Amino acid sequence: SNELRELIQDEASKYLPFDNMDDVNYDFQILGKNESNASQIDVMLVAAKTDIVNRFTDAIENAGLQPVIMDVDSFALETMYEENYDFGSNEIVALVNIGASVTNINVVKNGGSILRRDFTMAGYSITADLQSNMSLLSFEDAEIKKLEGYYDEPTDAFRGHLINAAEPILQEIERSIDYFRSTVGGGEINKILLSGGSASLLGFAEALSQRLNITTEIVNPFKHIAYSKKQFSEEEIERIGPAAAVCIGLALRMVGDK
């Protein structure tokens, strides 16, 4: 209702880092009663500066398309997860998306988000570290070198370079999981699903699993999604899958759903 929207806007203005809520696009979803306090309800609020939203919509319209839904990476991952994975009662999974410039973390329980966080260390920071520490001539050379770990037989030294370059991201993910463990009740994380262009980074999943003692897997966004097997081999789908996870989640959205 309008009354509820106004109430949420008033509360949001106290906490969101925006000077004027009139310059913000926002939406909310009521999640239900708070598990710790039955007299309170949990509300998920998402907000973005209007000028940022307009830049995205302008780019889409200039490409001859009509934007009808805009979503957040973390929630697109949630949609992809719900479509492709079966989850048990009270099962808790951390969806970790390592994009180009931002890493998204969305912890979901029974398919619904209970904690999300973004931080600005991701694939580009790994490439920049490789360029610096391996004395490569350009960022492009470092990106190619990073990708070689997917396809070629790497040396132990190169493995070490990759994990060292990814260490800041590993630390931030660990901090986020530690925060969840210390502040959010209701169980332990059962699994981590990695997505994004750097999700398949050599040794990354194993390193994360060992330091957190949580089973860690590379996501398969095409698990229950039909695709042309004439155009794409299983190897190609496996290779592009992690980077396509957010796109699949966006494609699954329908006008009017939440």
PDB file of C-alpha atoms in Angstrom:
ATOM      1  CA  SER A   1       0.000   0.000   0.000  1.00  0.00           C
ATOM      2  CA  ASN A   2       1.022   3.649  -0.360  1.00  0.00           C
ATOM      3  CA  GLU A   3       1.068   4.004   3.427  1.00  0.00           C
ATOM      4  CA  LEU A   4       3.487   1.098   3.798  1.00  0.00           C
ATOM      5  CA  ARG A   5       5.687   2.414   0.979  1.00  0.00           C
ATOM      6  CA  GLU A   6       5.880   5.826   2.639  1.00  0.00           C
ATOM      7  CA  LEU A   7       6.752   4.240   5.974  1.00  0.00           C
ATOM      8  CA  ILE A   8       9.536   2.166   4.406  1.00  0.00           C
ATOM      9  CA  GLN A   9      10.836   5.194   2.496  1.00  0.00           C
ATOM     10  CA  ASP A  10      11.010   7.202   5.730  1.00  0.00           C
ATOM     11  CA  GLU A  11      12.926   4.412   7.472  1.00  0.00           C
ATOM     12  CA  ALA A  12      15.184   3.799   4.473  1.00  0.00           C
ATOM     13  CA  SER A  13      16.173   7.458   4.297  1.00  0.00           C
ATOM     14  CA  LYS A  14      17.717   7.114   7.776  1.00  0.00           C
ATOM     15  CA  TYR A  15      20.095   4.352   6.750  1.00  0.00           C
ATOM     16  CA  LEU A  16      20.701   4.493   3.010  1.00  0.00           C
ATOM     17  CA  PRO A  17      23.707   6.584   1.828  1.00  0.00           C
ATOM     18  CA  PHE A  18      21.624   8.988  -0.258  1.00  0.00           C
ATOM     19  CA  ASP A  19      21.004  12.687   0.441  1.00  0.00           C
ATOM     20  CA  ASN A  20      17.600  12.776  -1.220  1.00  0.00           C
ATOM     21  CA  MET A  21      15.305   9.763  -1.681  1.00  0.00           C
ATOM     22  CA  ASP A  22      13.660  11.602  -4.602  1.00  0.00           C
ATOM     23  CA  ASP A  23      16.871  10.861  -6.554  1.00  0.00           C
ATOM     24  CA  VAL A  24      16.611   7.130  -5.838  1.00  0.00           C
ATOM     25  CA  ASN A  25      14.805   4.223  -7.475  1.00  0.00           C
ATOM     26  CA  TYR A  26      13.882   1.642  -4.895  1.00  0.00           C
ATOM     27  CA  ASP A  27      11.665  -1.350  -4.287  1.00  0.00           C
ATOM     28  CA  PHE A  28      10.990  -3.657  -1.367  1.00  0.00           C
ATOM     29  CA  GLN A  29       9.662  -7.104  -0.584  1.00  0.00           C
ATOM     30  CA  ILE A  30       8.201  -8.229   2.747  1.00  0.00           C
ATOM     31  CA  LEU A  31       9.979 -11.470   3.702  1.00  0.00           C
ATOM     32  CA  GLY A  32       7.819 -12.436   6.688  1.00  0.00           C
ATOM     33  CA  LYS A  33       8.080 -12.494  10.447  1.00  0.00           C
ATOM     34  CA  ASN A  34      11.504 -12.153  12.021  1.00  0.00           C
ATOM     35  CA  GLU A  35      12.667 -15.530  13.339  1.00  0.00           C
ATOM     36  CA  SER A  36      14.132 -13.981  16.493  1.00  0.00           C
ATOM     37  CA  ASN A  37      11.316 -11.507  17.238  1.00  0.00           C
ATOM     38  CA  ALA A  38       7.787 -12.443  16.170  1.00  0.00           C
ATOM     39  CA  SER A  39       6.590  -8.853  16.723  1.00  0.00           C
ATOM     40  CA  GLN A  40       8.771  -7.644  13.851  1.00  0.00           C
ATOM     41  CA  ILE A  41       8.763  -8.339  10.118  1.00  0.00           C
ATOM     42  CA  ASP A  42      11.762  -8.615   7.807  1.00  0.00           C
ATOM     43  CA  VAL A  43      11.767  -6.389   4.731  1.00  0.00           C
ATOM     44  CA  MET A  44      14.221  -6.590   1.831  1.00  0.00           C
ATOM     45  CA  LEU A  45      14.955  -3.131   0.409  1.00  0.00           C
ATOM     46  CA  VAL A  46      16.907  -2.452  -2.798  1.00  0.00           C
ATOM     47  CA  ALA A  47      17.830   1.066  -3.899  1.00  0.00           C
ATOM     48  CA  ALA A  48      19.906   2.667  -6.666  1.00  0.00           C
ATOM     49  CA  LYS A  49      20.551   6.226  -7.796  1.00  0.00           C
ATOM     50  CA  THR A  50      18.155   7.197 -10.557  1.00  0.00           C
ATOM     51  CA  ASP A  51      20.942   8.517 -12.806  1.00  0.00           C
ATOM     52  CA  ILE A  52      22.683   5.110 -12.689  1.00  0.00           C
ATOM     53  CA  VAL A  53      19.442   3.320 -13.574  1.00  0.00           C
ATOM     54  CA  ASN A  54      18.871   5.781 -16.420  1.00  0.00           C
ATOM     55  CA  ARG A  55      22.323   5.103 -17.878  1.00  0.00           C
ATOM     56  CA  PHE A  56      21.520   1.394 -18.090  1.00  0.00           C
ATOM     57  CA  THR A  57      18.073   1.921 -19.597  1.00  0.00           C
ATOM     58  CA  ASP A  58      19.420   4.473 -22.098  1.00  0.00           C
ATOM     59  CA  ALA A  59      22.062   1.985 -23.280  1.00  0.00           C
ATOM     60  CA  ILE A  60      19.431  -0.718 -23.739  1.00  0.00           C
ATOM     61  CA  GLU A  61      17.082   1.608 -25.626  1.00  0.00           C
ATOM     62  CA  ASN A  62      19.926   2.843 -27.841  1.00  0.00           C
ATOM     63  CA  ALA A  63      20.476  -0.801 -28.792  1.00  0.00           C
ATOM     64  CA  GLY A  64      16.887  -0.937 -30.045  1.00  0.00           C
ATOM     65  CA  LEU A  65      15.493  -2.894 -27.076  1.00  0.00           C
ATOM     66  CA  GLN A  66      12.885  -2.088 -24.460  1.00  0.00           C
ATOM     67  CA  PRO A  67      13.878  -2.613 -20.806  1.00  0.00           C
ATOM     68  CA  VAL A  68      11.051  -4.097 -18.739  1.00  0.00           C
ATOM     69  CA  ILE A  69      12.827  -5.464 -15.649  1.00  0.00           C
ATOM     70  CA  MET A  70      15.940  -4.319 -13.816  1.00  0.00           C
ATOM     71  CA  ASP A  71      17.376  -6.552 -11.113  1.00  0.00           C
ATOM     72  CA  VAL A  72      20.350  -6.807  -8.778  1.00  0.00           C
ATOM     73  CA  ASP A  73      23.103  -9.341  -9.527  1.00  0.00           C
ATOM     74  CA  SER A  74      22.648 -11.122  -6.202  1.00  0.00           C
ATOM     75  CA  PHE A  75      18.912 -11.595  -6.718  1.00  0.00           C
ATOM     76  CA  ALA A  76      19.392 -12.720 -10.320  1.00  0.00           C
ATOM     77  CA  LEU A  77      21.700 -15.412  -8.935  1.00  0.00           C
ATOM     78  CA  GLU A  78      18.973 -16.366  -6.476  1.00  0.00           C
ATOM     79  CA  THR A  79      16.479 -16.791  -9.330  1.00  0.00           C
ATOM     80  CA  MET A  80      18.987 -18.921 -11.255  1.00  0.00           C
ATOM     81  CA  TYR A  81      19.607 -21.055  -8.149  1.00  0.00           C
ATOM     82  CA  GLU A  82      15.898 -21.653  -7.485  1.00  0.00           C
ATOM     83  CA  GLU A  83      15.378 -22.822 -11.070  1.00  0.00           C
ATOM     84  CA  ASN A  84      18.353 -25.179 -11.252  1.00  0.00           C
ATOM     85  CA  TYR A  85      18.901 -26.604  -7.782  1.00  0.00           C
ATOM     86  CA  ASP A  86      16.785 -28.649  -5.419  1.00  0.00           C
ATOM     87  CA  PHE A  87      17.167 -27.501  -1.830  1.00  0.00           C
ATOM     88  CA  GLY A  88      15.949 -29.129   1.358  1.00  0.00           C
ATOM     89  CA  SER A  89      14.091 -27.611   4.250  1.00  0.00           C
ATOM     90  CA  ASN A  90      16.277 -25.077   6.098  1.00  0.00           C
ATOM     91  CA  GLU A  91      19.205 -25.701   3.724  1.00  0.00           C
ATOM     92  CA  ILE A  92      21.552 -22.696   3.636  1.00  0.00           C
ATOM     93  CA  VAL A  93      23.680 -21.974   0.553  1.00  0.00           C
ATOM     94  CA  ALA A  94      26.047 -19.064  -0.137  1.00  0.00           C
ATOM     95  CA  LEU A  95      25.944 -17.827  -3.742  1.00  0.00           C
ATOM     96  CA  VAL A  96      29.249 -16.102  -4.486  1.00  0.00           C
ATOM     97  CA  ASN A  97      29.594 -14.300  -7.817  1.00  0.00           C
ATOM     98  CA  ILE A  98      33.103 -13.070  -8.733  1.00  0.00           C
ATOM     99  CA  GLY A  99      32.476 -10.591 -11.510  1.00  0.00           C
ATOM    100  CA  ALA A 100      34.854  -8.223 -13.270  1.00  0.00           C
ATOM    101  CA  SER A 101      34.864  -5.410 -10.703  1.00  0.00           C
ATOM    102  CA  VAL A 102      32.459  -6.521  -7.955  1.00  0.00           C
ATOM    103  CA  THR A 103      32.024  -9.708  -5.947  1.00  0.00           C
ATOM    104  CA  ASN A 104      28.451 -10.449  -4.806  1.00  0.00           C
ATOM    105  CA  ILE A 105      27.564 -12.686  -1.862  1.00  0.00           C
ATOM    106  CA  ASN A 106      23.984 -13.817  -1.298  1.00  0.00           C
ATOM    107  CA  VAL A 107      23.266 -16.306   1.499  1.00  0.00           C
ATOM    108  CA  VAL A 108      19.935 -18.032   0.889  1.00  0.00           C
ATOM    109  CA  LYS A 109      17.837 -20.232   3.153  1.00  0.00           C
ATOM    110  CA  ASN A 110      14.947 -22.239   1.719  1.00  0.00           C
ATOM    111  CA  GLY A 111      15.641 -20.353  -1.511  1.00  0.00           C
ATOM    112  CA  GLY A 112      15.186 -16.902   0.093  1.00  0.00           C
ATOM    113  CA  SER A 113      17.907 -14.336   0.806  1.00  0.00           C
ATOM    114  CA  ILE A 114      18.906 -13.853   4.459  1.00  0.00           C
ATOM    115  CA  LEU A 115      22.197 -11.977   3.952  1.00  0.00           C
ATOM    116  CA  ARG A 116      23.803 -10.225   1.012  1.00  0.00           C
ATOM    117  CA  ARG A 117      26.957  -8.193   0.578  1.00  0.00           C
ATOM    118  CA  ASP A 118      28.956  -6.698  -2.309  1.00  0.00           C
ATOM    119  CA  PHE A 119      32.600  -5.644  -2.300  1.00  0.00           C
ATOM    120  CA  THR A 120      34.751  -4.063  -4.995  1.00  0.00           C
ATOM    121  CA  MET A 121      37.440  -6.698  -5.404  1.00  0.00           C
ATOM    122  CA  ALA A 122      36.979  -9.210  -8.192  1.00  0.00           C
ATOM    123  CA  GLY A 123      38.442 -10.503 -11.457  1.00  0.00           C
ATOM    124  CA  TYR A 124      40.134  -7.251 -12.496  1.00  0.00           C
ATOM    125  CA  SER A 125      42.041  -7.058  -9.209  1.00  0.00           C
ATOM    126  CA  ILE A 126      43.378 -10.584  -9.753  1.00  0.00           C
ATOM    127  CA  THR A 127      44.537  -9.682 -13.260  1.00  0.00           C
ATOM    128  CA  ALA A 128      46.187  -6.457 -12.043  1.00  0.00           C
ATOM    129  CA  ASP A 129      48.049  -8.385  -9.339  1.00  0.00           C
ATOM    130  CA  LEU A 130      49.296 -10.935 -11.880  1.00  0.00           C
ATOM    131  CA  GLN A 131      50.474  -8.153 -14.175  1.00  0.00           C
ATOM    132  CA  SER A 132      52.463  -6.557 -11.360  1.00  0.00           C
ATOM    133  CA  ASN A 133      53.967  -9.656  -9.764  1.00  0.00           C
ATOM    134  CA  MET A 134      54.685 -11.598 -12.945  1.00  0.00           C
ATOM    135  CA  SER A 135      56.205  -8.563 -14.713  1.00  0.00           C
ATOM    136  CA  LEU A 136      53.786  -8.815 -17.633  1.00  0.00           C
ATOM    137  CA  LEU A 137      53.770  -5.991 -20.159  1.00  0.00           C
ATOM    138  CA  SER A 138      50.037  -5.240 -20.205  1.00  0.00           C
ATOM    139  CA  PHE A 139      46.746  -5.887 -18.447  1.00  0.00           C
ATOM    140  CA  GLU A 140      45.627  -7.838 -21.524  1.00  0.00           C
ATOM    141  CA  ASP A 141      48.668 -10.138 -21.257  1.00  0.00           C
ATOM    142  CA  ALA A 142      47.852 -10.776 -17.599  1.00  0.00           C
ATOM    143  CA  GLU A 143      44.229 -11.569 -18.455  1.00  0.00           C
ATOM    144  CA  ILE A 144      45.359 -14.097 -21.063  1.00  0.00           C
ATOM    145  CA  LYS A 145      47.806 -15.599 -18.572  1.00  0.00           C
ATOM    146  CA  LYS A 146      45.024 -15.904 -15.989  1.00  0.00           C
ATOM    147  CA  LEU A 147      42.807 -17.711 -18.489  1.00  0.00           C
ATOM    148  CA  GLU A 148      45.591 -20.117 -19.435  1.00  0.00           C
ATOM    149  CA  GLY A 149      45.114 -21.687 -16.049  1.00  0.00           C
ATOM    150  CA  TYR A 150      41.766 -22.967 -17.293  1.00  0.00           C
ATOM    151  CA  TYR A 151      43.131 -24.769 -20.317  1.00  0.00           C
ATOM    152  CA  ASP A 152      46.876 -25.447 -20.046  1.00  0.00           C
ATOM    153  CA  GLU A 153      48.866 -27.590 -17.633  1.00  0.00           C
ATOM    154  CA  PRO A 154      50.059 -24.947 -15.156  1.00  0.00           C
ATOM    155  CA  THR A 155      53.264 -24.997 -13.137  1.00  0.00           C
ATOM    156  CA  ASP A 156      53.248 -25.020  -9.343  1.00  0.00           C
ATOM    157  CA  ALA A 157      54.710 -21.510  -9.424  1.00  0.00           C
ATOM    158  CA  PHE A 158      51.827 -20.248 -11.547  1.00  0.00           C
ATOM    159  CA  ARG A 159      49.325 -21.902  -9.210  1.00  0.00           C
ATOM    160  CA  GLY A 160      50.951 -20.002  -6.374  1.00  0.00           C
ATOM    161  CA  HIS A 161      50.751 -16.696  -8.251  1.00  0.00           C
ATOM    162  CA  LEU A 162      47.035 -17.199  -8.906  1.00  0.00           C
ATOM    163  CA  ILE A 163      46.101 -18.008  -5.307  1.00  0.00           C
ATOM    164  CA  ASN A 164      48.242 -15.148  -3.982  1.00  0.00           C
ATOM    165  CA  ALA A 165      46.499 -12.768  -6.394  1.00  0.00           C
ATOM    166  CA  ALA A 166      43.103 -14.046  -5.238  1.00  0.00           C
ATOM    167  CA  GLU A 167      43.969 -13.883  -1.521  1.00  0.00           C
ATOM    168  CA  PRO A 168      42.254 -10.504  -0.841  1.00  0.00           C
ATOM    169  CA  ILE A 169      39.024 -11.856  -2.340  1.00  0.00           C
ATOM    170  CA  LEU A 170      39.304 -15.075  -0.330  1.00  0.00           C
ATOM    171  CA  GLN A 171      39.771 -13.007   2.828  1.00  0.00           C
ATOM    172  CA  GLU A 172      36.703 -10.844   2.137  1.00  0.00           C
ATOM    173  CA  ILE A 173      34.540 -13.893   1.467  1.00  0.00           C
ATOM    174  CA  GLU A 174      35.809 -15.450   4.701  1.00  0.00           C
ATOM    175  CA  ARG A 175      34.969 -12.247   6.618  1.00  0.00           C
ATOM    176  CA  SER A 176      31.461 -12.275   5.181  1.00  0.00           C
ATOM    177  CA  ILE A 177      30.905 -15.905   6.155  1.00  0.00           C
ATOM    178  CA  ASP A 178      32.313 -15.238   9.645  1.00  0.00           C
ATOM    179  CA  TYR A 179      29.905 -12.300   9.964  1.00  0.00           C
ATOM    180  CA  PHE A 180      27.010 -14.575   9.007  1.00  0.00           C
ATOM    181  CA  ARG A 181      28.083 -17.155  11.555  1.00  0.00           C
ATOM    182  CA  SER A 182      28.318 -14.590  14.335  1.00  0.00           C
ATOM    183  CA  THR A 183      25.164 -12.547  13.676  1.00  0.00           C
ATOM    184  CA  VAL A 184      22.605 -14.630  11.777  1.00  0.00           C
ATOM    185  CA  GLY A 185      21.049 -17.509  13.646  1.00  0.00           C
ATOM    186  CA  GLY A 186      19.317 -20.531  12.248  1.00  0.00           C
ATOM    187  CA  GLY A 187      22.039 -22.879  11.078  1.00  0.00           C
ATOM    188  CA  GLU A 188      25.327 -23.317   9.251  1.00  0.00           C
ATOM    189  CA  ILE A 189      26.033 -22.787   5.574  1.00  0.00           C
ATOM    190  CA  ASN A 190      25.804 -26.169   3.846  1.00  0.00           C
ATOM    191  CA  LYS A 191      27.397 -25.261   0.514  1.00  0.00           C
ATOM    192  CA  ILE A 192      29.021 -22.451  -1.475  1.00  0.00           C
ATOM    193  CA  LEU A 193      28.222 -22.095  -5.181  1.00  0.00           C
ATOM    194  CA  LEU A 194      30.741 -20.022  -7.156  1.00  0.00           C
ATOM    195  CA  SER A 195      29.840 -18.089 -10.297  1.00  0.00           C
ATOM    196  CA  GLY A 196      31.283 -15.267 -12.373  1.00  0.00           C
ATOM    197  CA  GLY A 197      34.128 -14.984 -14.851  1.00  0.00           C
ATOM    198  CA  SER A 198      36.781 -15.827 -12.250  1.00  0.00           C
ATOM    199  CA  ALA A 199      34.848 -18.598 -10.471  1.00  0.00           C
ATOM    200  CA  SER A 200      36.853 -21.292 -12.281  1.00  0.00           C
ATOM    201  CA  LEU A 201      40.195 -19.736 -11.339  1.00  0.00           C
ATOM    202  CA  LEU A 202      42.633 -22.577 -10.832  1.00  0.00           C
ATOM    203  CA  GLY A 203      42.630 -23.711  -7.197  1.00  0.00           C
ATOM    204  CA  PHE A 204      40.205 -21.020  -5.996  1.00  0.00           C
ATOM    205  CA  ALA A 205      37.281 -23.296  -5.087  1.00  0.00           C
ATOM    206  CA  GLU A 206      39.587 -25.725  -3.295  1.00  0.00           C
ATOM    207  CA  ALA A 207      41.285 -22.936  -1.330  1.00  0.00           C
ATOM    208  CA  LEU A 208      37.936 -21.452  -0.264  1.00  0.00           C
ATOM    209  CA  SER A 209      36.564 -24.841   0.759  1.00  0.00           C
ATOM    210  CA  GLN A 210      39.626 -25.638   2.872  1.00  0.00           C
ATOM    211  CA  ARG A 211      39.739 -22.350   4.772  1.00  0.00           C
ATOM    212  CA  LEU A 212      35.986 -22.281   5.489  1.00  0.00           C
ATOM    213  CA  ASN A 213      35.438 -26.044   5.829  1.00  0.00           C
ATOM    214  CA  ILE A 214      32.399 -25.763   3.540  1.00  0.00           C
ATOM    215  CA  THR A 215      31.765 -27.777   0.374  1.00  0.00           C
ATOM    216  CA  THR A 216      32.414 -25.414  -2.562  1.00  0.00           C
ATOM    217  CA  GLU A 217      31.308 -26.029  -6.152  1.00  0.00           C
ATOM    218  CA  ILE A 218      31.248 -24.180  -9.469  1.00  0.00           C
ATOM    219  CA  VAL A 219      27.651 -23.328 -10.330  1.00  0.00           C
ATOM    220  CA  ASN A 220      25.879 -24.888 -13.311  1.00  0.00           C
ATOM    221  CA  PRO A 221      23.211 -22.376 -14.448  1.00  0.00           C
ATOM    222  CA  PHE A 222      22.206 -24.676 -17.340  1.00  0.00           C
ATOM    223  CA  LYS A 223      21.419 -27.622 -15.074  1.00  0.00           C
ATOM    224  CA  HIS A 224      17.665 -27.400 -15.749  1.00  0.00           C
ATOM    225  CA  ILE A 225      17.826 -24.968 -18.682  1.00  0.00           C
ATOM    226  CA  ALA A 226      17.407 -26.268 -22.241  1.00  0.00           C
ATOM    227  CA  TYR A 227      19.989 -25.175 -24.803  1.00  0.00           C
ATOM    228  CA  SER A 228      20.856 -26.126 -28.375  1.00  0.00           C
ATOM    229  CA  LYS A 229      23.256 -29.051 -28.253  1.00  0.00           C
ATOM    230  CA  LYS A 230      23.927 -28.503 -31.963  1.00  0.00           C
ATOM    231  CA  GLN A 231      25.325 -25.047 -31.250  1.00  0.00           C
ATOM    232  CA  PHE A 232      26.956 -25.716 -27.875  1.00  0.00           C
ATOM    233  CA  SER A 233      28.923 -28.732 -26.720  1.00  0.00           C
ATOM    234  CA  GLU A 234      28.872 -29.842 -23.088  1.00  0.00           C
ATOM    235  CA  GLU A 235      32.453 -28.580 -22.755  1.00  0.00           C
ATOM    236  CA  GLU A 236      31.467 -25.112 -23.999  1.00  0.00           C
ATOM    237  CA  ILE A 237      28.496 -24.950 -21.631  1.00  0.00           C
ATOM    238  CA  GLU A 238      30.707 -25.978 -18.728  1.00  0.00           C
ATOM    239  CA  ARG A 239      33.238 -23.284 -19.665  1.00  0.00           C
ATOM    240  CA  ILE A 240      30.790 -20.387 -20.126  1.00  0.00           C
ATOM    241  CA  GLY A 241      28.348 -21.461 -17.416  1.00  0.00           C
ATOM    242  CA  PRO A 242      29.810 -19.583 -14.423  1.00  0.00           C
ATOM    243  CA  ALA A 243      29.972 -16.298 -16.360  1.00  0.00           C
ATOM    244  CA  ALA A 244      26.399 -16.772 -17.613  1.00  0.00           C
ATOM    245  CA  ALA A 245      24.823 -17.309 -14.166  1.00  0.00           C
ATOM    246  CA  VAL A 246      23.580 -13.725 -13.692  1.00  0.00           C
ATOM    247  CA  CYS A 247      22.320 -13.566 -17.305  1.00  0.00           C
ATOM    248  CA  ILE A 248      20.341 -16.781 -16.827  1.00  0.00           C
ATOM    249  CA  GLY A 249      18.790 -15.412 -13.637  1.00  0.00           C
ATOM    250  CA  LEU A 250      17.766 -12.201 -15.408  1.00  0.00           C
ATOM    251  CA  ALA A 251      16.317 -14.130 -18.346  1.00  0.00           C
ATOM    252  CA  LEU A 252      14.147 -16.155 -15.965  1.00  0.00           C
ATOM    253  CA  ARG A 253      12.470 -13.057 -14.515  1.00  0.00           C
ATOM    254  CA  MET A 254       8.924 -12.223 -15.599  1.00  0.00           C
ATOM    255  CA  VAL A 255       7.076  -8.933 -15.420  1.00  0.00           C
ATOM    256  CA  GLY A 256       5.159  -8.665 -12.160  1.00  0.00           C
ATOM    257  CA  ASP A 257       6.994 -11.365 -10.222  1.00  0.00           C
ATOM    258  CA  LYS A 258       9.098 -10.818  -7.098  1.00  0.00           C
TER     259      LYS A 258
END
